[in-house]
Coordinates of C-alpha atoms in Angstrom, one line a residue:
M144 CA -0.2 -0.3 -0.1
N145 CA 1.4 3.3 -0.9
R146 CA 2.6 4.8 2.6
R147 CA 1.0 8.4 1.2
N148 CA -2.5 7.1 0.7
A149 CA -2.8 5.3 3.8
P150 CA -5.3 6.7 6.4
K151 CA -3.9 8.1 9.5
A152 CA -3.4 6.4 12.9
R153 CA -5.8 8.7 15.6
P154 CA -3.9 9.7 18.6
V155 CA -5.2 7.8 21.4
G156 CA -7.5 9.5 23.8
S157 CA -8.4 11.7 21.5
V158 CA -12.5 12.5 20.8
K159 CA -14.1 13.5 17.6
S160 CA -15.2 16.9 17.4
V161 CA -19.0 17.1 17.5
N162 CA -20.7 20.6 16.4
Y163 CA -23.5 21.0 18.7
S164 CA -25.0 23.9 17.0
T165 CA -26.6 21.4 14.8
S166 CA -26.8 18.2 17.7
P167 CA -30.4 17.0 17.0
L168 CA -31.3 17.4 20.9
L169 CA -30.6 21.0 21.8
A170 CA -32.2 21.8 18.2
T171 CA -35.7 20.2 19.9
P172 CA -37.2 23.2 21.3
T173 CA -38.1 22.8 25.2
P174 CA -42.1 22.0 26.2
P175 CA -43.1 25.1 27.8
W176 CA -44.4 23.8 30.7
R177 CA -41.1 22.6 32.1
S178 CA -40.1 25.7 32.4
K179 CA -43.3 27.3 34.5
L180 CA -42.9 24.0 37.1
L181 CA -39.7 25.1 37.4
V182 CA -40.5 28.3 38.3
A183 CA -43.3 27.8 40.1
M184 CA -41.1 24.9 42.2
V185 CA -38.8 28.0 43.2
G186 CA -41.3 30.3 44.2
L187 CA -43.3 27.7 46.3
G188 CA -40.4 26.6 47.8
F189 CA -39.8 30.8 48.6
A190 CA -43.5 30.6 49.5
V191 CA -42.7 28.3 52.4
L192 CA -40.2 29.5 53.4
L193 CA -41.8 32.7 53.8
G194 CA -44.5 31.5 55.7
R195 CA -42.5 29.6 58.3
A196 CA -40.2 32.7 59.0
V197 CA -43.9 34.6 59.6
Y198 CA -45.5 32.1 62.0
V199 CA -42.2 32.3 63.8
Q200 CA -41.4 35.6 64.3
I201 CA -45.0 36.7 64.5
V202 CA -47.7 34.1 64.6
A203 CA -45.6 31.1 67.9
A204 CA -43.4 34.1 68.5
P205 CA -44.3 33.7 72.0
F206 CA -44.0 29.9 72.2
F207 CA -40.7 30.2 70.7
L208 CA -39.2 32.6 73.1
K209 CA -40.2 30.9 76.1
Q210 CA -38.3 27.7 74.4
G211 CA -35.7 29.5 73.8
E212 CA -35.9 31.1 77.6
I213 CA -36.3 27.9 79.2
R214 CA -33.1 26.7 77.8
Y215 CA -31.3 29.3 79.5
G216 CA -33.5 31.3 82.0
H217 CA -34.7 30.1 85.2
T218 CA -36.6 31.5 87.8
L219 CA -35.5 31.4 91.0
E220 CA -37.4 31.2 94.3
L221 CA -37.0 34.2 97.1
P222 CA -37.9 32.7 100.2
A223 CA -40.6 35.4 102.6
S224 CA -39.2 34.7 106.2
R225 CA -41.7 33.2 108.3
G226 CA -43.6 35.7 110.7
R227 CA -42.5 35.0 114.1
I228 CA -43.8 34.0 117.2
L229 CA -44.3 36.0 120.9
D230 CA -45.5 35.6 124.0
R231 CA -47.6 38.3 125.6
N232 CA -44.6 40.0 127.1
G233 CA -43.0 40.6 123.8
L234 CA -40.4 37.4 123.6
I235 CA -39.8 35.4 121.3
L236 CA -41.1 31.6 120.9
A237 CA -40.6 30.6 117.4
A238 CA -38.2 32.2 114.9
S239 CA -37.3 31.8 111.5
I240 CA -33.2 32.9 111.3
P241 CA -31.4 31.9 107.9
A242 CA -29.9 28.3 107.2
P243 CA -28.1 26.8 104.5
S244 CA -29.1 23.6 102.6
I245 CA -26.6 21.6 100.7
W246 CA -27.7 20.0 97.7
A247 CA -25.1 18.3 94.1
I248 CA -25.6 17.4 90.4
P249 CA -24.1 14.1 90.5
K250 CA -23.9 14.1 86.7
D251 CA -21.2 17.2 87.4
L252 CA -20.0 15.4 90.9
D253 CA -16.3 14.9 90.5
G254 CA -13.8 14.4 94.1
D255 CA -11.8 11.7 94.7
A256 CA -12.6 8.7 97.6
A257 CA -10.8 10.4 100.2
S258 CA -12.9 14.1 99.1
R259 CA -16.1 12.3 98.8
A260 CA -15.4 10.3 102.3
A261 CA -14.8 14.0 103.8
L262 CA -17.6 15.1 102.4
A263 CA -20.3 12.6 103.9
R264 CA -18.3 12.9 107.3
A265 CA -19.7 16.6 107.3
L266 CA -22.8 16.1 106.2
D267 CA -23.2 12.9 109.4
M268 CA -23.9 10.5 106.4
T269 CA -21.7 7.5 106.3
S270 CA -20.2 6.8 103.0
V271 CA -22.0 4.8 102.0
E272 CA -25.9 6.5 102.3
L273 CA -23.9 9.4 100.4
E274 CA -23.2 7.8 97.4
G275 CA -26.9 6.0 97.5
R276 CA -28.2 9.6 98.0
L277 CA -26.2 10.8 94.7
A278 CA -27.3 7.5 92.7
E279 CA -30.5 8.9 93.2
N280 CA -31.0 11.4 90.5
P281 CA -27.9 12.4 88.0
N282 CA -29.8 16.4 87.5
F283 CA -30.0 16.7 90.8
V284 CA -30.5 16.1 94.6
W285 CA -30.7 17.2 98.5
L286 CA -27.7 16.2 100.4
R287 CA -29.5 17.8 103.7
R288 CA -31.4 20.5 104.2
Q289 CA -30.7 23.0 107.0
V290 CA -27.6 22.7 108.4
D291 CA -25.3 24.9 110.0
D292 CA -23.1 27.5 109.2
A293 CA -20.0 25.4 110.8
V294 CA -21.0 22.4 108.5
A295 CA -21.7 24.2 105.6
E296 CA -18.3 25.9 105.9
Q297 CA -16.6 22.5 106.2
V298 CA -18.3 21.7 102.7
R299 CA -16.9 24.5 101.2
G300 CA -13.7 24.3 101.9
L301 CA -13.7 21.0 100.1
A302 CA -14.6 22.6 96.8
I303 CA -16.0 19.5 95.2
R304 CA -16.9 20.3 92.0
G305 CA -20.9 19.8 91.5
I306 CA -22.1 20.7 94.9
H307 CA -24.0 23.5 95.7
E308 CA -25.3 25.5 98.6
L309 CA -28.3 27.0 99.0
R310 CA -30.3 29.9 101.4
E311 CA -33.0 28.4 103.4
Y312 CA -34.2 29.6 106.7
K313 CA -34.9 27.3 109.6
R314 CA -37.4 27.5 112.8
K315 CA -35.7 28.3 116.1
Y316 CA -38.0 27.3 119.2
P317 CA -35.9 29.5 122.5
E318 CA -38.3 27.9 125.3
G319 CA -38.2 24.7 123.8
E320 CA -40.4 21.6 125.1
A321 CA -42.2 24.0 127.8
D322 CA -44.0 25.2 125.1
A323 CA -43.6 22.7 123.1
H324 CA -47.6 21.7 122.8
V325 CA -48.6 25.2 122.0
V326 CA -46.4 26.8 119.6
G327 CA -45.8 23.5 117.7
F328 CA -43.6 23.4 114.8
T329 CA -43.0 23.1 111.2
N330 CA -41.4 20.6 108.7
V331 CA -38.2 21.0 106.7
E332 CA -40.5 22.8 103.6
D333 CA -41.5 25.6 106.1
H334 CA -44.6 24.1 106.7
G335 CA -46.5 24.4 110.3
Q336 CA -47.4 20.7 111.3
E337 CA -48.7 21.0 115.4
G338 CA -50.0 24.0 117.2
I339 CA -49.9 27.7 116.8
E340 CA -47.3 27.2 113.5
L341 CA -50.4 25.0 111.9
A342 CA -53.5 26.9 113.0
F343 CA -51.8 30.3 111.5
Q344 CA -50.7 29.2 108.5
K345 CA -51.2 31.5 106.6
D346 CA -50.3 34.5 108.3
L347 CA -47.3 32.9 109.4
A348 CA -46.0 32.0 105.8
G349 CA -46.2 35.2 104.1
R350 CA -45.8 34.8 100.0
D351 CA -42.6 34.0 98.6
G352 CA -41.1 36.0 96.1
T353 CA -39.0 35.1 92.0
R354 CA -36.0 36.4 90.6
R355 CA -35.7 35.5 86.8
V356 CA -32.2 34.7 85.8
I357 CA -29.7 33.3 83.3
K358 CA -27.5 30.3 84.3
D359 CA -24.7 29.2 82.7
R360 CA -24.6 25.4 82.2
L361 CA -22.7 25.0 85.6
G362 CA -25.7 26.4 87.4
R363 CA -23.8 29.8 87.6
V364 CA -25.6 33.4 87.3
V365 CA -24.8 35.1 84.5
E366 CA -27.3 37.9 84.4
D367 CA -30.8 39.0 86.1
I368 CA -33.8 38.9 83.2
G369 CA -36.9 41.0 83.7
E370 CA -38.1 41.9 86.7
S371 CA -37.8 40.3 90.4
V372 CA -40.7 40.1 92.2
A373 CA -39.6 41.0 96.1
P374 CA -41.1 38.2 98.9
V375 CA -43.6 39.1 101.6
D376 CA -42.6 37.9 105.1
G377 CA -44.9 36.2 107.7
R378 CA -47.1 38.2 109.9
D379 CA -46.3 37.9 113.8
I380 CA -48.5 36.2 116.1
G381 CA -48.9 37.7 119.7
L382 CA -50.5 35.1 122.4
T383 CA -51.9 35.5 125.4
V384 CA -49.0 33.4 127.0
D385 CA -46.6 34.5 129.6
S386 CA -43.8 32.4 128.4
K387 CA -42.2 32.7 133.0
V388 CA -45.8 31.1 134.2
Q389 CA -45.8 28.7 131.1
F390 CA -41.8 27.3 132.1
F391 CA -43.2 27.2 135.7
A392 CA -45.9 25.1 135.0
Y393 CA -43.9 22.8 133.0
Q394 CA -41.5 22.5 135.2
K395 CA -43.5 21.5 138.3
I396 CA -46.4 19.1 136.1
R397 CA -42.9 17.5 135.2
D398 CA -41.8 17.2 138.9
A399 CA -44.9 15.9 140.0
V400 CA -45.7 13.1 137.4
A401 CA -42.2 12.1 138.3
A402 CA -42.5 12.2 141.7
N403 CA -45.5 10.3 141.6
R404 CA -44.6 7.9 138.9
A405 CA -47.5 8.7 136.5
K406 CA -48.2 8.2 133.0
A407 CA -48.6 11.8 131.7
G408 CA -50.0 15.4 133.1
S409 CA -51.2 18.9 132.5
V410 CA -51.8 22.0 133.6
V411 CA -54.0 24.9 132.4
V412 CA -54.1 28.5 134.1
L413 CA -56.1 30.8 132.4
D414 CA -56.5 35.3 133.7
A415 CA -60.2 34.8 135.6
Q416 CA -60.5 38.7 134.3
T417 CA -60.3 38.3 131.0
G418 CA -60.2 35.2 129.8
E419 CA -56.7 34.2 128.6
V420 CA -54.8 31.8 128.4
L421 CA -51.3 32.3 130.9
A422 CA -49.8 28.4 130.9
L423 CA -50.8 25.4 128.9
A424 CA -48.7 23.3 129.9
N425 CA -48.6 19.0 129.3
V426 CA -46.1 16.2 130.0
P427 CA -44.5 14.2 128.4
S428 CA -43.4 16.9 125.9
Y429 CA -40.6 17.1 123.3
S430 CA -38.5 19.4 121.7
P431 CA -39.4 21.1 118.5
S432 CA -35.8 21.9 117.0
D433 CA -35.0 17.8 117.2
R434 CA -37.7 15.5 116.6
R435 CA -36.5 13.0 116.2
N436 CA -37.9 8.9 117.4
L437 CA -41.4 11.2 118.3
S438 CA -44.6 9.5 119.6
G439 CA -47.9 10.3 120.1
A440 CA -48.2 9.7 123.5
Q441 CA -45.7 13.0 123.6
L442 CA -46.8 15.1 120.6
R443 CA -51.0 14.9 122.4
N444 CA -51.5 18.6 124.2
R445 CA -53.8 16.7 126.7
A446 CA -55.1 19.5 128.3
L447 CA -56.7 19.9 124.9
T448 CA -57.5 16.6 123.8
D449 CA -57.6 14.1 126.0
T450 CA -61.3 14.0 127.8
F451 CA -62.2 12.4 130.9
E452 CA -65.1 11.8 133.6
P453 CA -64.3 15.2 135.4
G454 CA -65.3 13.7 138.5
S455 CA -66.2 15.7 141.8
T456 CA -64.8 19.2 140.2
M457 CA -69.0 19.1 138.5
K458 CA -70.2 19.2 142.3
P459 CA -69.7 22.8 142.8
F460 CA -72.1 23.4 139.2
V461 CA -74.8 21.5 141.3
V462 CA -74.5 23.4 144.1
G463 CA -74.3 26.9 142.2
W464 CA -77.8 26.1 140.8
A465 CA -79.9 24.5 143.9
L466 CA -78.7 28.3 145.4
E467 CA -79.4 29.7 142.3
T468 CA -83.5 28.6 141.8
N469 CA -83.4 29.1 146.0
R470 CA -83.8 25.2 146.6
V471 CA -80.9 25.1 149.3
T472 CA -79.1 27.5 151.5
P473 CA -75.4 27.0 152.2
S474 CA -76.5 26.4 155.7
T475 CA -79.2 23.5 154.8
V476 CA -78.6 20.3 156.4
I477 CA -78.8 17.3 153.8
Q478 CA -79.2 13.9 154.8
T479 CA -76.5 11.5 153.7
A480 CA -76.1 8.8 156.5
P481 CA -75.1 6.3 156.2
G482 CA -73.3 7.2 153.2
K483 CA -74.8 4.7 150.7
M484 CA -77.3 5.0 148.6
T485 CA -78.9 2.4 145.9
M486 CA -81.2 3.2 143.2
S487 CA -81.3 1.2 139.8
G488 CA -79.1 -1.4 141.1
F489 CA -76.5 0.8 141.8
T490 CA -75.0 2.2 145.1
I491 CA -73.7 5.4 144.9
S492 CA -71.3 5.7 147.8
D493 CA -69.5 7.9 150.0
S494 CA -65.5 7.8 150.7
H495 CA -67.2 7.0 154.9
P496 CA -70.4 7.7 156.4
H497 CA -71.4 11.7 156.9
G498 CA -74.5 11.9 158.3
N499 CA -75.9 15.6 158.2
L500 CA -74.1 17.9 155.9
T501 CA -74.7 21.8 155.2
V502 CA -74.9 22.6 151.7
S503 CA -71.5 24.2 152.5
E504 CA -69.7 20.6 154.0
V505 CA -70.8 18.7 150.8
I506 CA -68.7 20.6 148.6
Q507 CA -65.9 20.7 151.2
K508 CA -66.0 17.5 152.7
S509 CA -66.6 16.3 148.6
S510 CA -69.7 14.4 149.1
N511 CA -71.1 11.7 146.5
V512 CA -74.4 11.5 148.1
G513 CA -74.9 14.6 149.0
A514 CA -74.5 16.0 145.4
A515 CA -76.8 13.4 144.1
R516 CA -79.3 14.1 146.3
I517 CA -79.0 17.7 145.4
A518 CA -79.2 16.9 141.6
L519 CA -82.5 14.5 141.9
G520 CA -84.5 17.9 142.6
F521 CA -83.9 19.0 139.0
T522 CA -85.1 18.0 136.3
P523 CA -83.2 16.3 133.8
R524 CA -83.7 19.4 131.0
E525 CA -82.8 21.5 133.1
M526 CA -79.3 20.0 134.7
W527 CA -78.1 19.7 131.3
E528 CA -79.1 23.7 130.5
L529 CA -77.3 24.1 132.8
Y530 CA -74.2 21.8 132.6
S531 CA -74.6 23.1 128.7
A532 CA -74.7 26.8 129.4
V533 CA -70.8 26.1 131.4
G534 CA -69.2 25.0 128.1
F535 CA -69.6 21.2 128.5
G536 CA -70.2 19.5 125.5
Q537 CA -69.6 22.5 123.7
K538 CA -65.7 23.0 121.7
P539 CA -64.2 25.8 123.3
Q540 CA -63.9 28.4 120.4
L541 CA -59.4 28.9 120.8
G542 CA -59.3 28.5 117.0
F543 CA -56.3 25.5 118.0
P544 CA -56.2 22.2 116.4
G545 CA -56.8 19.3 118.1
V546 CA -59.6 21.0 120.5
V547 CA -62.1 18.0 121.1
T548 CA -65.8 18.4 122.2
G549 CA -66.1 16.4 125.0
R550 CA -69.9 14.3 125.8
L551 CA -72.9 15.0 127.3
R552 CA -75.5 13.5 126.3
P553 CA -79.3 14.9 125.1
Y554 CA -81.0 15.1 128.6
K555 CA -84.1 13.2 127.4
S556 CA -82.4 9.4 127.6
W557 CA -81.1 10.2 130.8
R558 CA -82.4 7.9 133.7
P559 CA -82.6 8.9 136.9
I560 CA -79.3 7.1 138.2
E561 CA -77.4 8.6 136.0
Q562 CA -78.5 12.4 136.4
A563 CA -77.4 10.9 140.0
T564 CA -74.0 9.7 139.4
M565 CA -73.5 13.3 136.7
S566 CA -73.8 15.7 139.7
Y567 CA -70.4 14.0 140.9
G568 CA -68.8 13.9 137.2
Y569 CA -69.5 10.3 136.3
G570 CA -71.9 9.8 133.1
L571 CA -70.1 12.7 130.9
S572 CA -66.4 13.8 129.3
A573 CA -64.9 16.9 129.4
S574 CA -61.4 18.1 129.0
L575 CA -58.6 19.7 131.8
F576 CA -59.0 23.0 129.3
Q577 CA -62.9 22.6 129.2
I578 CA -62.9 22.3 132.9
A579 CA -60.5 25.5 133.4
H580 CA -62.7 27.2 131.5
A581 CA -66.4 26.2 133.3
Y582 CA -64.9 27.3 136.1
T583 CA -64.1 31.0 134.8
V584 CA -68.3 31.2 136.0
F585 CA -67.8 31.1 139.6
A586 CA -64.3 33.7 139.1
H587 CA -66.1 36.1 136.9
D588 CA -69.2 37.0 139.1
G589 CA -71.3 34.2 137.4
E590 CA -70.5 34.9 133.9
L591 CA -68.5 32.5 131.9
I592 CA -66.5 34.5 129.3
P593 CA -64.8 33.5 126.5
V594 CA -61.6 32.4 125.9
T595 CA -58.6 32.8 123.9
L596 CA -54.8 32.1 123.0
T597 CA -53.7 35.6 120.8
R598 CA -53.4 38.9 121.6
P599 CA -52.3 42.1 119.8
L600 CA -48.9 42.8 119.6
G601 CA -47.6 45.5 122.2
P602 CA -47.7 46.5 125.4
A603 CA -51.5 47.4 125.5
P604 CA -53.2 45.8 128.2
S605 CA -55.7 42.9 127.5
P606 CA -59.1 44.9 127.5
A607 CA -61.7 43.7 130.0
V608 CA -64.6 40.9 128.8
S609 CA -68.0 40.2 129.7
G610 CA -69.4 36.8 128.9
V611 CA -72.5 34.6 129.1
R612 CA -74.4 35.6 132.5
V613 CA -74.7 31.8 134.2
L614 CA -75.2 32.5 138.0
S615 CA -75.7 36.1 140.0
P616 CA -72.7 37.7 141.1
K617 CA -74.3 36.3 144.7
T618 CA -74.2 33.0 144.0
A619 CA -70.9 32.9 142.3
A620 CA -69.5 34.7 145.8
T621 CA -71.5 31.8 147.6
V622 CA -69.8 29.0 146.0
R623 CA -66.4 30.7 146.4
D624 CA -66.8 31.0 150.1
M625 CA -67.4 27.1 149.9
L626 CA -64.3 26.1 147.1
H627 CA -62.5 27.9 149.7
L628 CA -63.3 25.7 152.6
V629 CA -61.8 22.5 150.6
T630 CA -58.4 23.9 151.4
L631 CA -58.9 24.9 154.6
A632 CA -59.3 21.9 157.9
G633 CA -61.8 19.3 157.0
G634 CA -61.6 19.8 153.4
T635 CA -60.4 17.5 150.7
A636 CA -57.4 19.5 149.7
P637 CA -55.3 21.7 152.5
K638 CA -51.9 20.9 150.2
A639 CA -53.6 23.6 147.4
Q640 CA -53.1 26.5 149.9
V641 CA -50.5 29.5 149.0
M642 CA -49.2 31.0 151.5
G643 CA -49.9 35.1 151.4
Y644 CA -53.0 34.0 149.2
S645 CA -56.3 32.5 149.9
V646 CA -57.3 30.2 148.0
G647 CA -60.6 28.1 146.7
G648 CA -60.6 24.7 144.2
K649 CA -62.4 21.3 144.0
S650 CA -60.3 18.1 144.2
G651 CA -61.1 15.1 142.0
T652 CA -60.4 11.5 141.7
A653 CA -61.8 8.7 139.5
Y654 CA -60.9 5.9 138.2
K655 CA -60.1 5.1 134.3
Q656 CA -62.3 3.7 131.9
E657 CA -61.1 0.7 130.6
G658 CA -63.4 -0.8 127.5
A659 CA -66.3 -1.0 128.8
G660 CA -65.9 -0.8 132.4
Y661 CA -63.2 0.8 134.9
A662 CA -59.6 0.0 136.0
E663 CA -59.5 -1.1 139.5
K664 CA -56.0 0.4 140.7
K665 CA -55.6 3.5 137.7
Y666 CA -56.4 6.7 138.8
R667 CA -56.5 10.2 137.2
A668 CA -56.1 13.1 139.8
W669 CA -56.8 17.1 139.3
F670 CA -57.5 20.0 141.6
V671 CA -59.2 22.7 139.9
G672 CA -59.2 26.2 141.6
M673 CA -59.3 29.8 141.4
A674 CA -57.1 32.5 143.7
P675 CA -57.3 35.2 145.2
I676 CA -60.9 34.1 146.7
A677 CA -62.6 37.1 147.0
H678 CA -61.5 38.6 143.9
P679 CA -59.6 35.8 141.2
R680 CA -57.0 36.7 139.8
I681 CA -56.2 33.3 137.7
I682 CA -57.8 30.0 137.8
V683 CA -55.3 26.8 137.8
A684 CA -57.0 23.4 136.9
V685 CA -54.2 20.4 137.1
M686 CA -54.3 16.5 136.1
V687 CA -52.4 13.9 137.1
D688 CA -52.8 10.7 135.0
E689 CA -52.3 7.0 136.9
P690 CA -50.0 8.4 139.8
S691 CA -48.5 5.3 141.1
A692 CA -46.4 5.8 143.8
G693 CA -48.8 5.1 146.6
K694 CA -51.5 8.2 146.1
W695 CA -54.1 8.7 144.1
F696 CA -56.3 11.7 145.3
G697 CA -56.6 15.0 143.9
G698 CA -55.8 16.7 146.7
D699 CA -52.7 14.7 147.2
V700 CA -51.3 14.3 143.5
A701 CA -52.8 17.6 142.2
A702 CA -53.2 20.3 144.7
P703 CA -49.7 20.6 145.7
V704 CA -49.1 21.3 141.6
F705 CA -51.9 24.4 141.8
S706 CA -50.4 25.4 144.7
E707 CA -47.2 25.7 143.6
V708 CA -48.2 27.3 140.2
V709 CA -50.6 29.8 141.8
Q710 CA -47.8 31.0 144.0
Q711 CA -45.2 31.8 141.5
T712 CA -47.7 33.0 139.1
L713 CA -49.7 35.6 141.5
R714 CA -46.1 37.0 142.6
M715 CA -45.2 37.6 138.7
M716 CA -48.1 39.1 137.7
G717 CA -47.8 41.7 141.1
V718 CA -50.7 40.8 143.1
Q719 CA -50.6 41.9 146.4
P720 CA -51.1 38.7 149.4
D721 CA -54.4 38.9 151.1
L722 CA -53.4 36.7 153.8
D723 CA -51.1 37.1 156.9
V724 CA -48.5 34.2 156.3
K725 CA -48.2 33.7 159.9
A726 CA -51.3 32.6 160.2
Q727 CA -52.0 29.8 157.4
I728 CA -48.3 28.0 158.2
V729 CA -50.1 26.0 161.4
S730 CA -53.2 24.8 159.0
R731 CA -51.1 23.9 156.1
D732 CA -50.3 20.4 157.2
V733 CA -53.4 19.4 158.7
P734 CA -54.6 15.9 157.3
A735 CA -57.2 16.0 153.9
E736 CA -60.5 14.6 154.6
T737 CA -60.7 11.4 152.3
E738 CA -62.5 12.5 149.1
S739 CA -64.9 10.4 147.6
F740 CA -64.8 9.3 143.8

């Protein structure tokens, strides 16, 4: 083949040139709908983006702002300081003090085993207890709330990452167990659980404030946002209680319970002119600041919550009504021989035969037979109205939690024997506070005056009060003279006498109820009285539950407590003595008349 005519070889990788202007693909015209679709799709995309922007920026802007703020903004609670509880002289019975609480973010926690062990020791915990607490929640856990400043300082000194501190308020009770049943206590959240703390929760609590802040991921406050709402501190509550009288009453009933190996005891002290509660003491008690291992027996405010058959303390009401209705006079003779009377197969007995007794002696010697004979001269309705008029069977309007009503059955269901036994306190029930309140009828010239546990703050004198008239002033004075005889020679309670002051009252002793009957060797002993007898300033009621040291009569067990409380209280009130002390020294040691019960 001729080299000149041979075809030339193409270089490897070369591409044959194409004339695009004459390509049949490009020469084909594009359909109009395709370009319109493309434009429509681009337009729709812009419309969706515009709509989403309008939705986010305008329509749902509050929602997205809130969601964004949640991720960096926090509302801090500014706790209000709980109001104080003060006695009648302005002394603090309960107050709140700042107290640090220790908490942790377990997932942020660092520190070696030694530092964790030191943290556990500082918080009075075992290492196992600490680790168990940290395992509860990775984001937040309380380690110890309301610790002392010294403990918080120890924890700060460890400088462990993930351990934080919050300032809270802790309740302090300066008077301790003496005032525990009056003041009560709060829980760790500062909510009232007992006593005045519970009764006046809304007033004492106040209103917490708020503060909006930005926090970083470590929980540190970076910036304040929005307006803060300041907390409103709780209102102070003033009580009628005198903390000195309260402490002395608690001390004496505590000693009496111990000396008589008793189960419990209570004392109530009332201002006979104003109805103000000066003391309300109970044993056993507790410390409001340390409530570990508490029992129901310690928590009960027995003077208000426990009811019992009031025994011989009811006799003065029966005699008072008989005097008021002119059925008897103080010198009217009542035949009580042979010391017993039988009704409906039931025998009413005196401690021993007395023979003929005047009405005054029925009270002085506490004759069951004499009281029953006087009471049987009343109609059941008349006697029921008398007992109701002095507050039995009715809840005391004291505004205090746990106050009980007691029991006074409707008179239509009474049998004669029940009317007779109710004259000396069996067949109805009342609290010690109700009995003390009822005795204001004798102390306040025949009027049952209202009682109160609170009073305005400040040194203003207590206002004079008037009550519901039950007896005439003359009858009330006559009954007071009879009550005075109870504390003299021949009465059941000479041990109630007070050096320098005339006193009067009524002792009581009763078997304790057990099931459907009465326990043979379990008693309650009490004494309720007033002083000075001519113009009473105070009423004191004492109850000792189950004395077991060989004495159980109210004149032996409760009357000495009455004597000591009355003497100390009248001195603190500045009441002038109305008796010559020398003349009393001989009569204090005379033997007491054996009481009927």
